[in-house]
Structures are given as C-alpha cells and as structure tokens.
PDB file of C-alpha atoms and ligand atoms in Angstrom:
ATOM      1  CA  MET Q  13     132.787  82.751  85.399  1.00  0.00           C
ATOM      2  CA  LEU Q  14     135.003  81.936  82.315  1.00  0.00           C
ATOM      3  CA  TRP Q  15     131.666  81.544  80.148  1.00  0.00           C
ATOM      4  CA  ASN Q  16     132.070  85.197  79.445  1.00  0.00           C
ATOM      5  CA  LEU Q  17     134.239  85.916  75.996  1.00  0.00           C
ATOM      6  CA  GLU Q  18     136.153  88.424  77.853  1.00  0.00           C
ATOM      7  CA  ASN Q  19     137.544  86.406  80.270  1.00  0.00           C
ATOM      8  CA  THR Q  20     138.661  83.903  77.205  1.00  0.00           C
ATOM      9  CA  VAL Q  21     140.379  86.425  74.986  1.00  0.00           C
ATOM     10  CA  GLU Q  22     143.723  88.397  75.766  1.00  0.00           C
ATOM     11  CA  PHE Q  23     143.582  92.164  74.498  1.00  0.00           C
ATOM     12  CA  THR Q  24     146.325  94.344  73.159  1.00  0.00           C
ATOM     13  CA  PRO Q  25     146.823  98.023  75.661  1.00  0.00           C
ATOM     14  CA  ALA Q  26     144.855  99.742  73.258  1.00  0.00           C
ATOM     15  CA  GLN Q  27     141.596  97.112  73.051  1.00  0.00           C
ATOM     16  CA  PHE Q  28     142.150  97.216  76.740  1.00  0.00           C
ATOM     17  CA  ASP Q  29     141.802 101.106  77.126  1.00  0.00           C
ATOM     18  CA  LEU Q  30     139.027 101.491  74.404  1.00  0.00           C
ATOM     19  CA  ILE Q  31     137.016  98.713  76.856  1.00  0.00           C
ATOM     20  CA  SER Q  32     137.624 100.905  80.052  1.00  0.00           C
ATOM     21  CA  THR Q  33     137.063 104.071  77.798  1.00  0.00           C
ATOM     22  CA  VAL Q  34     134.011 103.196  76.877  1.00  0.00           C
ATOM     23  CA  LEU Q  35     132.796 102.015  80.450  1.00  0.00           C
ATOM     24  CA  THR Q  36     133.892 105.202  81.606  1.00  0.00           C
ATOM     25  CA  ILE Q  37     132.583 107.491  79.190  1.00  0.00           C
ATOM     26  CA  GLY Q  38     129.233 105.227  80.323  1.00  0.00           C
ATOM     27  CA  TYR Q  39     129.384 105.538  83.434  1.00  0.00           C
ATOM     28  CA  ALA Q  40     130.705 109.570  83.484  1.00  0.00           C
ATOM     29  CA  ALA Q  41     127.597 110.099  81.300  1.00  0.00           C
ATOM     30  CA  HIS Q  42     124.977 108.412  83.687  1.00  0.00           C
ATOM     31  CA  PHE Q  43     125.992 110.322  86.880  1.00  0.00           C
ATOM     32  CA  ALA Q  44     125.883 113.091  84.637  1.00  0.00           C
ATOM     33  CA  GLY Q  45     122.395 112.324  83.421  1.00  0.00           C
ATOM     34  CA  LEU Q  46     121.555 112.353  87.242  1.00  0.00           C
ATOM     35  CA  ALA Q  47     122.832 115.709  87.968  1.00  0.00           C
ATOM     36  CA  TYR Q  48     120.453 116.412  84.883  1.00  0.00           C
ATOM     37  CA  PHE Q  49     117.630 114.988  86.105  1.00  0.00           C
ATOM     38  CA  ILE Q  50     117.784 115.812  89.395  1.00  0.00           C
ATOM     39  CA  LEU Q  51     117.934 119.239  88.461  1.00  0.00           C
ATOM     40  CA  THR Q  52     115.711 119.193  85.985  1.00  0.00           C
ATOM     41  CA  ARG Q  53     112.782 118.454  88.344  1.00  0.00           C
ATOM     42  CA  LYS Q  54     110.808 121.362  88.593  1.00  0.00           C
ATOM     43  CA  ASN Q  55     110.298 121.988  85.136  1.00  0.00           C
ATOM     44  CA  VAL Q  56     107.268 119.242  85.408  1.00  0.00           C
ATOM     45  CA  ALA Q  57     104.317 119.627  87.420  1.00  0.00           C
ATOM     46  CA  PRO Q  58     104.589 117.321  90.560  1.00  0.00           C
ATOM     47  CA  ARG Q  59     101.565 114.954  88.529  1.00  0.00           C
ATOM     48  CA  TYR Q  60     104.640 114.436  86.405  1.00  0.00           C
ATOM     49  CA  ARG Q  61     107.679 113.770  89.299  1.00  0.00           C
ATOM     50  CA  SER Q  62     107.619 110.403  89.707  1.00  0.00           C
ATOM     51  CA  MET Q  63     108.684 109.578  86.370  1.00  0.00           C
ATOM     52  CA  THR Q  64     111.219 112.250  87.261  1.00  0.00           C
ATOM     53  CA  THR Q  65     112.038 110.108  90.612  1.00  0.00           C
ATOM     54  CA  MET Q  66     112.187 106.935  87.858  1.00  0.00           C
ATOM     55  CA  SER Q  67     114.695 108.307  86.362  1.00  0.00           C
ATOM     56  CA  VAL Q  68     116.947 109.613  89.216  1.00  0.00           C
ATOM     57  CA  VAL Q  69     117.253 105.892  89.884  1.00  0.00           C
ATOM     58  CA  VAL Q  70     117.809 104.319  86.562  1.00  0.00           C
ATOM     59  CA  MET Q  71     121.144 107.048  86.118  1.00  0.00           C
ATOM     60  CA  LEU Q  72     122.068 105.531  89.150  1.00  0.00           C
ATOM     61  CA  SER Q  73     122.111 102.076  89.426  1.00  0.00           C
ATOM     62  CA  ALA Q  74     123.326 102.041  85.846  1.00  0.00           C
ATOM     63  CA  ALA Q  75     126.146 104.669  86.708  1.00  0.00           C
ATOM     64  CA  LEU Q  76     126.926 102.307  89.643  1.00  0.00           C
ATOM     65  CA  LEU Q  77     126.646  99.218  87.773  1.00  0.00           C
ATOM     66  CA  LEU Q  78     128.909 100.640  84.569  1.00  0.00           C
ATOM     67  CA  LEU Q  79     131.664 101.871  87.272  1.00  0.00           C
ATOM     68  CA  ARG Q  80     131.573  98.079  88.862  1.00  0.00           C
ATOM     69  CA  LEU Q  81     132.028  96.615  85.398  1.00  0.00           C
ATOM     70  CA  ASP Q  82     135.137  99.020  85.053  1.00  0.00           C
ATOM     71  CA  ILE Q  83     136.699  98.618  88.031  1.00  0.00           C
ATOM     72  CA  SER Q  84     136.117  94.663  87.673  1.00  0.00           C
ATOM     73  CA  LEU Q  85     137.982  95.080  84.019  1.00  0.00           C
ATOM     74  CA  GLY Q  86     140.640  96.493  85.802  1.00  0.00           C
ATOM     75  CA  GLN Q  87     140.657  93.267  88.873  1.00  0.00           C
ATOM     76  CA  ALA Q  88     140.597  90.388  86.463  1.00  0.00           C
ATOM     77  CA  PHE Q  89     143.544  91.557  84.068  1.00  0.00           C
ATOM     78  CA  ASP Q  90     146.992  92.038  84.244  1.00  0.00           C
ATOM     79  CA  TYR Q  91     149.529  93.423  82.259  1.00  0.00           C
ATOM     80  CA  ASP Q  92     152.300  90.505  80.946  1.00  0.00           C
ATOM     81  CA  ALA Q  93     154.756  92.638  79.460  1.00  0.00           C
ATOM     82  CA  ALA Q  94     156.584  90.239  78.072  1.00  0.00           C
ATOM     83  CA  ALA Q  95     153.757  89.477  75.553  1.00  0.00           C
ATOM     84  CA  GLY Q  96     153.081  93.154  75.315  1.00  0.00           C
ATOM     85  CA  LEU Q  97     149.204  91.756  75.736  1.00  0.00           C
ATOM     86  CA  TYR Q  98     146.243  92.071  79.082  1.00  0.00           C
ATOM     87  CA  VAL Q  99     145.925  88.154  80.307  1.00  0.00           C
ATOM     88  CA  LEU Q 100     143.208  87.055  82.808  1.00  0.00           C
ATOM     89  CA  GLY Q 101     145.177  87.182  86.276  1.00  0.00           C
ATOM     90  CA  ASP Q 102     143.077  85.632  89.509  1.00  0.00           C
ATOM     91  CA  SER Q 103     139.848  86.897  89.422  1.00  0.00           C
ATOM     92  CA  THR Q 104     137.281  87.292  86.367  1.00  0.00           C
ATOM     93  CA  TYR Q 105     135.473  90.095  84.606  1.00  0.00           C
ATOM     94  CA  ASN Q 106     131.325  89.103  85.084  1.00  0.00           C
ATOM     95  CA  HIS Q 107     129.379  90.134  81.849  1.00  0.00           C
ATOM     96  CA  GLY Q 108     126.468  89.111  83.397  1.00  0.00           C
ATOM     97  CA  PHE Q 109     125.794  92.040  85.853  1.00  0.00           C
ATOM     98  CA  ARG Q 110     124.574  94.107  83.069  1.00  0.00           C
ATOM     99  CA  TYR Q 111     121.743  91.763  83.636  1.00  0.00           C
ATOM    100  CA  PHE Q 112     121.096  93.018  86.994  1.00  0.00           C
ATOM    101  CA  ASN Q 113     120.684  97.063  86.362  1.00  0.00           C
ATOM    102  CA  TRP Q 114     118.512  96.085  83.577  1.00  0.00           C
ATOM    103  CA  LEU Q 115     115.943  94.044  85.988  1.00  0.00           C
ATOM    104  CA  ILE Q 116     116.204  97.149  87.708  1.00  0.00           C
ATOM    105  CA  ASP Q 117     115.826  99.522  84.780  1.00  0.00           C
ATOM    106  CA  VAL Q 118     114.021  97.836  82.201  1.00  0.00           C
ATOM    107  CA  PRO Q 119     110.989  97.187  84.256  1.00  0.00           C
ATOM    108  CA  LEU Q 120     111.776 101.326  85.380  1.00  0.00           C
ATOM    109  CA  LEU Q 121     111.941 102.738  82.023  1.00  0.00           C
ATOM    110  CA  LEU Q 122     109.143 100.534  80.441  1.00  0.00           C
ATOM    111  CA  THR Q 123     106.733 101.653  83.572  1.00  0.00           C
ATOM    112  CA  GLN Q 124     107.676 105.434  83.335  1.00  0.00           C
ATOM    113  CA  SER Q 125     106.489 106.057  79.498  1.00  0.00           C
ATOM    114  CA  LEU Q 126     102.756 105.976  81.515  1.00  0.00           C
ATOM    115  CA  PHE Q 127     103.299 108.732  83.027  1.00  0.00           C
ATOM    116  CA  VAL Q 128     103.419 111.054  80.282  1.00  0.00           C
ATOM    117  CA  LEU Q 129     100.476 109.028  78.473  1.00  0.00           C
ATOM    118  CA  ASN Q 130      96.453 109.194  79.180  1.00  0.00           C
ATOM    119  CA  ILE Q 131      95.569 105.533  80.165  1.00  0.00           C
ATOM    120  CA  ALA Q 132      92.050 105.337  82.322  1.00  0.00           C
ATOM    121  CA  LYS Q 133      92.706 104.728  85.345  1.00  0.00           C
ATOM    122  CA  PRO Q 134      91.332 101.086  86.172  1.00  0.00           C
ATOM    123  CA  ASP Q 135      94.051 100.306  83.077  1.00  0.00           C
ATOM    124  CA  VAL Q 136      97.275 101.426  84.787  1.00  0.00           C
ATOM    125  CA  LEU Q 137      98.397  98.999  86.966  1.00  0.00           C
ATOM    126  CA  GLY Q 138      97.207  96.219  84.458  1.00  0.00           C
ATOM    127  CA  TYR Q 139      99.622  97.873  82.095  1.00  0.00           C
ATOM    128  CA  ARG Q 140     102.443  98.354  84.665  1.00  0.00           C
ATOM    129  CA  LEU Q 141     102.041  94.895  85.683  1.00  0.00           C
ATOM    130  CA  LYS Q 142     102.270  93.610  82.180  1.00  0.00           C
ATOM    131  CA  LEU Q 143     105.049  96.269  81.019  1.00  0.00           C
ATOM    132  CA  GLY Q 144     107.242  95.069  83.967  1.00  0.00           C
ATOM    133  CA  GLY Q 145     106.520  91.516  84.412  1.00  0.00           C
ATOM    134  CA  ALA Q 146     107.533  91.243  80.645  1.00  0.00           C
ATOM    135  CA  GLY Q 147     110.669  93.124  80.946  1.00  0.00           C
ATOM    136  CA  ALA Q 148     111.483  91.889  83.869  1.00  0.00           C
ATOM    137  CA  LEU Q 149     111.018  87.743  81.995  1.00  0.00           C
ATOM    138  CA  MET Q 150     113.221  89.240  78.628  1.00  0.00           C
ATOM    139  CA  VAL Q 151     115.818  89.879  81.268  1.00  0.00           C
ATOM    140  CA  ILE Q 152     115.569  86.340  83.029  1.00  0.00           C
ATOM    141  CA  LEU Q 153     115.723  84.800  80.104  1.00  0.00           C
ATOM    142  CA  GLY Q 154     118.445  86.585  78.273  1.00  0.00           C
ATOM    143  CA  TYR Q 155     121.076  85.972  81.547  1.00  0.00           C
ATOM    144  CA  VAL Q 156     120.558  82.434  81.466  1.00  0.00           C
ATOM    145  CA  GLY Q 157     121.444  82.967  78.210  1.00  0.00           C
ATOM    146  CA  GLN Q 158     125.080  85.215  78.286  1.00  0.00           C
ATOM    147  CA  PHE Q 159     125.998  81.937  80.378  1.00  0.00           C
ATOM    148  CA  TYR Q 160     126.562  79.959  76.959  1.00  0.00           C
ATOM    149  CA  GLU Q 161     127.961  82.905  74.994  1.00  0.00           C
ATOM    150  CA  VAL Q 162     132.042  81.128  74.623  1.00  0.00           C
ATOM    151  CA  VAL Q 163     131.277  76.921  75.314  1.00  0.00           C
ATOM    152  CA  ASP Q 164     127.378  77.045  72.890  1.00  0.00           C
ATOM    153  CA  PRO Q 165     126.927  79.833  70.804  1.00  0.00           C
ATOM    154  CA  LEU Q 166     124.919  78.824  68.536  1.00  0.00           C
ATOM    155  CA  GLY Q 167     122.532  76.571  70.493  1.00  0.00           C
ATOM    156  CA  ALA Q 168     121.947  77.733  74.409  1.00  0.00           C
ATOM    157  CA  LEU Q 169     122.869  80.855  73.883  1.00  0.00           C
ATOM    158  CA  LEU Q 170     120.477  81.609  70.634  1.00  0.00           C
ATOM    159  CA  PHE Q 171     117.445  79.431  72.494  1.00  0.00           C
ATOM    160  CA  TRP Q 172     117.663  81.593  75.243  1.00  0.00           C
ATOM    161  CA  GLY Q 173     117.608  84.840  72.892  1.00  0.00           C
ATOM    162  CA  ILE Q 174     114.868  83.180  71.202  1.00  0.00           C
ATOM    163  CA  ALA Q 175     112.810  82.727  74.302  1.00  0.00           C
ATOM    164  CA  ALA Q 176     114.035  86.049  75.041  1.00  0.00           C
ATOM    165  CA  THR Q 177     112.668  87.581  72.163  1.00  0.00           C
ATOM    166  CA  VAL Q 178     109.670  86.338  72.936  1.00  0.00           C
ATOM    167  CA  PRO Q 179     107.853  88.885  75.757  1.00  0.00           C
ATOM    168  CA  PHE Q 180     110.450  91.712  73.966  1.00  0.00           C
ATOM    169  CA  ILE Q 181     108.125  91.444  71.470  1.00  0.00           C
ATOM    170  CA  TYR Q 182     104.619  91.715  74.111  1.00  0.00           C
ATOM    171  CA  PHE Q 183     106.367  94.405  76.017  1.00  0.00           C
ATOM    172  CA  THR Q 184     107.091  96.399  72.548  1.00  0.00           C
ATOM    173  CA  ALA Q 185     103.660  96.409  70.721  1.00  0.00           C
ATOM    174  CA  ILE Q 186     101.940  98.157  74.113  1.00  0.00           C
ATOM    175  CA  PHE Q 187     104.844 100.012  74.209  1.00  0.00           C
ATOM    176  CA  TRP Q 188     103.698 101.197  69.725  1.00  0.00           C
ATOM    177  CA  LYS Q 189     100.370 100.831  70.537  1.00  0.00           C
ATOM    178  CA  LEU Q 190      99.682 103.308  74.073  1.00  0.00           C
ATOM    179  CA  THR Q 191     102.618 105.955  72.597  1.00  0.00           C
ATOM    180  CA  GLY Q 192     100.910 105.936  69.119  1.00  0.00           C
ATOM    181  CA  GLU Q 193      97.682 106.680  70.541  1.00  0.00           C
ATOM    182  CA  SER Q 194      99.285 109.561  72.394  1.00  0.00           C
ATOM    183  CA  LEU Q 195     100.066 110.930  68.778  1.00  0.00           C
ATOM    184  CA  SER Q 196      96.336 112.072  68.843  1.00  0.00           C
ATOM    185  CA  TYR Q 197      96.202 113.987  72.086  1.00  0.00           C
ATOM    186  CA  LEU Q 198      99.954 115.638  72.891  1.00  0.00           C
ATOM    187  CA  PRO Q 199     100.140 119.102  72.405  1.00  0.00           C
ATOM    188  CA  GLY Q 200     102.522 120.040  69.504  1.00  0.00           C
ATOM    189  CA  GLU Q 201     105.573 120.861  70.976  1.00  0.00           C
ATOM    190  CA  ALA Q 202     105.071 117.061  72.662  1.00  0.00           C
ATOM    191  CA  LYS Q 203     103.472 114.861  69.686  1.00  0.00           C
ATOM    192  CA  ASN Q 204     106.656 115.855  67.595  1.00  0.00           C
ATOM    193  CA  THR Q 205     109.013 114.306  70.880  1.00  0.00           C
ATOM    194  CA  MET Q 206     106.971 111.505  71.413  1.00  0.00           C
ATOM    195  CA  LYS Q 207     107.644 110.611  67.649  1.00  0.00           C
ATOM    196  CA  GLN Q 208     111.074 110.802  68.448  1.00  0.00           C
ATOM    197  CA  ILE Q 209     110.952 108.804  71.888  1.00  0.00           C
ATOM    198  CA  ARG Q 210     109.148 105.894  69.449  1.00  0.00           C
ATOM    199  CA  TYR Q 211     111.860 105.923  66.875  1.00  0.00           C
ATOM    200  CA  LEU Q 212     114.982 105.767  69.679  1.00  0.00           C
ATOM    201  CA  PHE Q 213     112.799 103.528  71.792  1.00  0.00           C
ATOM    202  CA  MET Q 214     112.681 100.843  68.362  1.00  0.00           C
ATOM    203  CA  PHE Q 215     116.684 101.830  68.035  1.00  0.00           C
ATOM    204  CA  SER Q 216     118.308 101.807  70.973  1.00  0.00           C
ATOM    205  CA  TRP Q 217     116.340  98.451  72.261  1.00  0.00           C
ATOM    206  CA  ASN Q 218     117.243  96.216  69.121  1.00  0.00           C
ATOM    207  CA  LEU Q 219     121.375  97.765  69.702  1.00  0.00           C
ATOM    208  CA  TYR Q 220     121.390  94.975  72.655  1.00  0.00           C
ATOM    209  CA  ILE Q 221     120.372  91.970  70.474  1.00  0.00           C
ATOM    210  CA  VAL Q 222     122.666  92.865  68.493  1.00  0.00           C
ATOM    211  CA  ALA Q 223     125.578  92.865  71.067  1.00  0.00           C
ATOM    212  CA  TYR Q 224     123.971  89.742  72.167  1.00  0.00           C
ATOM    213  CA  ILE Q 225     124.459  88.425  69.034  1.00  0.00           C
ATOM    214  CA  VAL Q 226     127.701  89.306  68.106  1.00  0.00           C
ATOM    215  CA  PRO Q 227     129.166  85.957  69.883  1.00  0.00           C
ATOM    216  CA  MET Q 228     127.659  83.965  67.611  1.00  0.00           C
ATOM    217  CA  LEU Q 229     129.563  85.496  65.015  1.00  0.00           C
ATOM    218  CA  GLY Q 230     131.605  82.227  63.941  1.00  0.00           C
ATOM    219  CA  ASP Q 231     135.606  83.754  65.160  1.00  0.00           C
ATOM    220  CA  PHE Q 232     135.652  87.135  64.894  1.00  0.00           C
ATOM    221  CA  GLY Q 233     132.142  86.714  67.351  1.00  0.00           C
ATOM    222  CA  GLN Q 234     134.549  85.208  69.930  1.00  0.00           C
ATOM    223  CA  SER Q 235     137.685  86.893  69.237  1.00  0.00           C
ATOM    224  CA  ALA Q 236     138.797  90.067  71.754  1.00  0.00           C
ATOM    225  CA  GLU Q 237     137.273  92.564  68.647  1.00  0.00           C
ATOM    226  CA  ALA Q 238     134.180  91.241  69.308  1.00  0.00           C
ATOM    227  CA  ALA Q 239     134.798  92.144  73.227  1.00  0.00           C
ATOM    228  CA  VAL Q 240     135.708  95.479  72.227  1.00  0.00           C
ATOM    229  CA  THR Q 241     133.310  95.859  69.618  1.00  0.00           C
ATOM    230  CA  ARG Q 242     130.164  94.812  72.038  1.00  0.00           C
ATOM    231  CA  THR Q 243     131.221  96.980  74.862  1.00  0.00           C
ATOM    232  CA  TYR Q 244     130.520  99.785  72.403  1.00  0.00           C
ATOM    233  CA  LEU Q 245     127.849  98.611  71.075  1.00  0.00           C
ATOM    234  CA  PHE Q 246     125.785  98.512  75.357  1.00  0.00           C
ATOM    235  CA  THR Q 247     127.353 101.762  75.910  1.00  0.00           C
ATOM    236  CA  ILE Q 248     125.829 103.535  72.502  1.00  0.00           C
ATOM    237  CA  ALA Q 249     122.237 101.537  73.908  1.00  0.00           C
ATOM    238  CA  ASP Q 250     122.321 102.589  77.504  1.00  0.00           C
ATOM    239  CA  VAL Q 251     123.265 106.440  76.492  1.00  0.00           C
ATOM    240  CA  LEU Q 252     120.240 106.467  74.092  1.00  0.00           C
ATOM    241  CA  SER Q 253     117.691 103.871  76.155  1.00  0.00           C
ATOM    242  CA  LYS Q 254     118.307 105.764  79.431  1.00  0.00           C
ATOM    243  CA  ILE Q 255     119.591 109.332  79.186  1.00  0.00           C
ATOM    244  CA  ILE Q 256     118.291 110.484  76.067  1.00  0.00           C
ATOM    245  CA  TYR Q 257     114.680 108.813  76.854  1.00  0.00           C
ATOM    246  CA  GLY Q 258     114.877 110.312  79.912  1.00  0.00           C
ATOM    247  CA  ILE Q 259     115.748 113.725  78.627  1.00  0.00           C
ATOM    248  CA  LEU Q 260     113.009 113.280  75.836  1.00  0.00           C
ATOM    249  CA  LEU Q 261     110.236 111.937  78.245  1.00  0.00           C
ATOM    250  CA  GLY Q 262     110.930 114.749  80.768  1.00  0.00           C
ATOM    251  CA  LYS Q 263     110.445 117.063  77.797  1.00  0.00           C
ATOM    252  CA  VAL Q 264     107.317 115.432  76.982  1.00  0.00           C
ATOM    253  CA  ALA Q 265     105.877 115.881  81.028  1.00  0.00           C
ATOM    254  CA  THR Q 266     107.574 120.149  80.738  1.00  0.00           C
ATOM    255  CA  ALA Q 267     104.719 120.336  77.576  1.00  0.00           C
ATOM    256  CA  ARG Q 268     102.467 118.933  78.640  1.00  0.00           C
ATOM    257  CA  SER Q 269     102.755 120.682  82.493  1.00  0.00           C
ATOM    258  CA  VAL Q 270     102.818 123.673  80.028  1.00  0.00           C
ATOM    259  CA  ALA Q 271      99.676 123.180  78.509  1.00  0.00           C
ATOM    260  CA  GLU Q 272      98.550 122.375  81.711  1.00  0.00           C
ATOM    261  CA  GLY Q 273      98.861 126.221  83.044  1.00  0.00           C
ATOM    262  CA  TYR Q 274     101.999 125.085  85.104  1.00  0.00           C
ATOM    263  CA  GLU Q 275     104.498 127.746  84.896  1.00  0.00           C
ATOM    264  CA  VAL Q 276     108.336 126.444  83.988  1.00  0.00           C
ATOM    265  CA  ASP Q 277     110.534 129.369  83.510  1.00  0.00           C
ATOM    266  CA  GLY Q 278     112.415 129.692  80.114  1.00  0.00           C
ATOM    267  CA  TYR Q 279     109.328 127.980  78.510  1.00  0.00           C
ATOM    268  CA  GLU Q 280     106.723 130.515  78.220  1.00  0.00           C
ATOM    269  CA  HIS Q 281     107.093 130.369  74.551  1.00  0.00           C
ATOM    270  CA  LEU Q 282     105.924 126.704  74.535  1.00  0.00           C
ATOM    271  CA  ALA Q 283     102.448 127.577  76.165  1.00  0.00           C
ATOM    272  CA  GLU Q 284     102.039 130.356  73.567  1.00  0.00           C
ATOM    273  CA  SER Q 285     102.401 128.075  70.361  1.00  0.00           C
ATOM    274  CA  ASN Q 286      99.452 125.086  72.542  1.00  0.00           C
TER     275      ASN Q 286
HETATM  276  C1  RET R  17     118.519  90.085  75.275  1.00  0.00           C
HETATM  277  C2  RET R  17     118.726  88.651  74.308  1.00  0.00           C
HETATM  278  C3  RET R  17     118.141  88.404  73.285  1.00  0.00           C
HETATM  279  C4  RET R  17     116.547  88.962  73.469  1.00  0.00           C
HETATM  280  C5  RET R  17     116.684  90.121  73.402  1.00  0.00           C
HETATM  281  C6  RET R  17     117.551  90.562  74.653  1.00  0.00           C
HETATM  282  C7  RET R  17     116.447  92.348  74.423  1.00  0.00           C
HETATM  283  C8  RET R  17     117.457  93.485  75.562  1.00  0.00           C
HETATM  284  C9  RET R  17     117.045  94.248  75.863  1.00  0.00           C
HETATM  285  C10 RET R  17     117.346  94.841  76.487  1.00  0.00           C
HETATM  286  C11 RET R  17     117.234  96.204  76.679  1.00  0.00           C
HETATM  287  C12 RET R  17     118.498  96.885  78.029  1.00  0.00           C
HETATM  288  C13 RET R  17     117.560  98.036  79.182  1.00  0.00           C
HETATM  289  C14 RET R  17     118.982  98.693  80.179  1.00  0.00           C
HETATM  290  C15 RET R  17     118.367  99.795  80.861  1.00  0.00           C
HETATM  291  O1  RET R  17     119.539  99.514  81.272  1.00  0.00           O
HETATM  292  C16 RET R  17     117.906  90.300  76.486  1.00  0.00           C
HETATM  293  C17 RET R  17     119.636  90.342  74.392  1.00  0.00           C
HETATM  294  C18 RET R  17     115.192  90.911  73.202  1.00  0.00           C
HETATM  295  C19 RET R  17     116.323  94.643  74.529  1.00  0.00           C
HETATM  296  C20 RET R  17     116.774  98.976  77.924  1.00  0.00           C
END
C-alpha cells in the first residue's frame, strides 16, 4: 500500500510521536464518547433511543478504527538510530481504513438526525435512502481517489474528489433544508442547539475535504509535515462531526422529551421554559 502519503516519507521522532499522540487522543475520545452515550441513554424518551444507539455504534466503530490505525503506524515504521528517523519497515500503513469506518458512520450520522425532526411518516424511508445512499456513494468515490494521492494528486485524486463532491452537495442540501425547517417547530432551547448543529456540520464535514486536498499542495503536500497536518485535520473533524454532533443531537432529543412530558432528572428547567 505504498500509495498512501505516510508510506513515502520518513518521520523525525517528534513528527512520529505527534501522529501517534493525535491518533491516541482520537480513539480515547471516541471510547469516552461511547461511555457517555451509553450512560446518558435514559435522558431521552424511548422514541429517541434509536438515535442514541446509532451514536453508540458510531463511537465504537470510530474508536476501533483509530486504534487500528495507531497500531498499524507503529508496526509499519522502524526507528533508524543512525539516521535518527522513523522509516518504513516490512509492512505499510493503510490510510484507506478510514474510509471503511466512514462507510459505516456517514450514513448513520446523516440518518440519525431524522429522529429529532418532524418528518411525515411516508417520507422517512425516502430521506433515509437518499441521505444514506448519497453518503455511502461519496465515501466510495473518495476511497477510489485516495489511491492516487501520491502518484497523481492533481489528476486522479482531484478527479475522484470532485466526483465525491456531487453526492456531498446533494445530501448537504437535504440536511440543510430539513434542519432549517425544524427551527420553526423545535421547542426553545432545542432551537438554539439545532442552529449550533447546522454550523458544526458545515464546518466539520468540510474539514474532511481540506484534509483530502492536503496531498495536492505541491512539495508540502507530499512531505512528512503534510502527513502530520492531515492527521490533525481528520482527528479534529472526527471529534466534532461524531462526538460533539452526537452530544448536541442528544440535547435536542432531551429538550423534546421534556417538552413532551417525559421526566428527565436535572432537566426540569427545560420544562418550565417551554
Ligand atoms: C472526500 C473526498 C473529496 C470530496 C468530499 C469528501 C468528503 C468527505 C466527508 C467525510 C465525512 C466523514 C465523516 C466521517 C465520520 O466518521 C471523501 C474527502 C466531499 C464529508 C463524517
């Protein structure tokens, strides 16, 4: 798998530690998120619990993937004491693993939002298929593209990236429309949280695109620094788009649950303000 950027560069000990540390923070945060979503499950009425279940699945899949990436990094590189650098050994680092995780998480994150929105019953399945299908298509196209990040960054990597942008714009438009409509019917506190979710979504999902573009940035794009930079970008994007997003969706579900008369310890203030 020499096609990934990481496998074509040599890392100083500081760079290598940075990548490993950032991956570790990534999986530790998702394991913590896993505990959070399991423990706060009771804070939403039963009708919103499938949403929490989806967050739990997203956390577990992301945490295991990032753990696997960190292990794979450690196995792939050996420290060359003479050079003072980490160099590729007998195996390689497979950055493409991320896309397998996205294939699970992207459709889940997109369809998860439907649970806190008011959508006419007959339309729900259609939206699930559109959001989930477009999300999966985007990931597959991007996965094909990443094979070219070293050999043809301004050709094939760019081409498949643009192809992946088509379904991305499609599902983002649906997400933006549905969540925008919800601002007119969500109860007070939930409305503000939904506004935050909308901007968080826009920011964090676009960060993945920035990270994808990094190898296209000339000499820098093919350097060890670029590999460090994109690990940072992907990790920040992961924490925001999965953990923080899930927590905020949970807040909306809790506010709706309370507004609907479900009793949640410690959230009585929400019932009074609605
Ligand atoms: C790619 C390729 C370039 C074009 C576009 C992309 C978008 C990726 C996104 C990924 C989101 C991932 C999430 C993962 C959660 O586990 C594939 C980089 C548009 C938006 C949310």
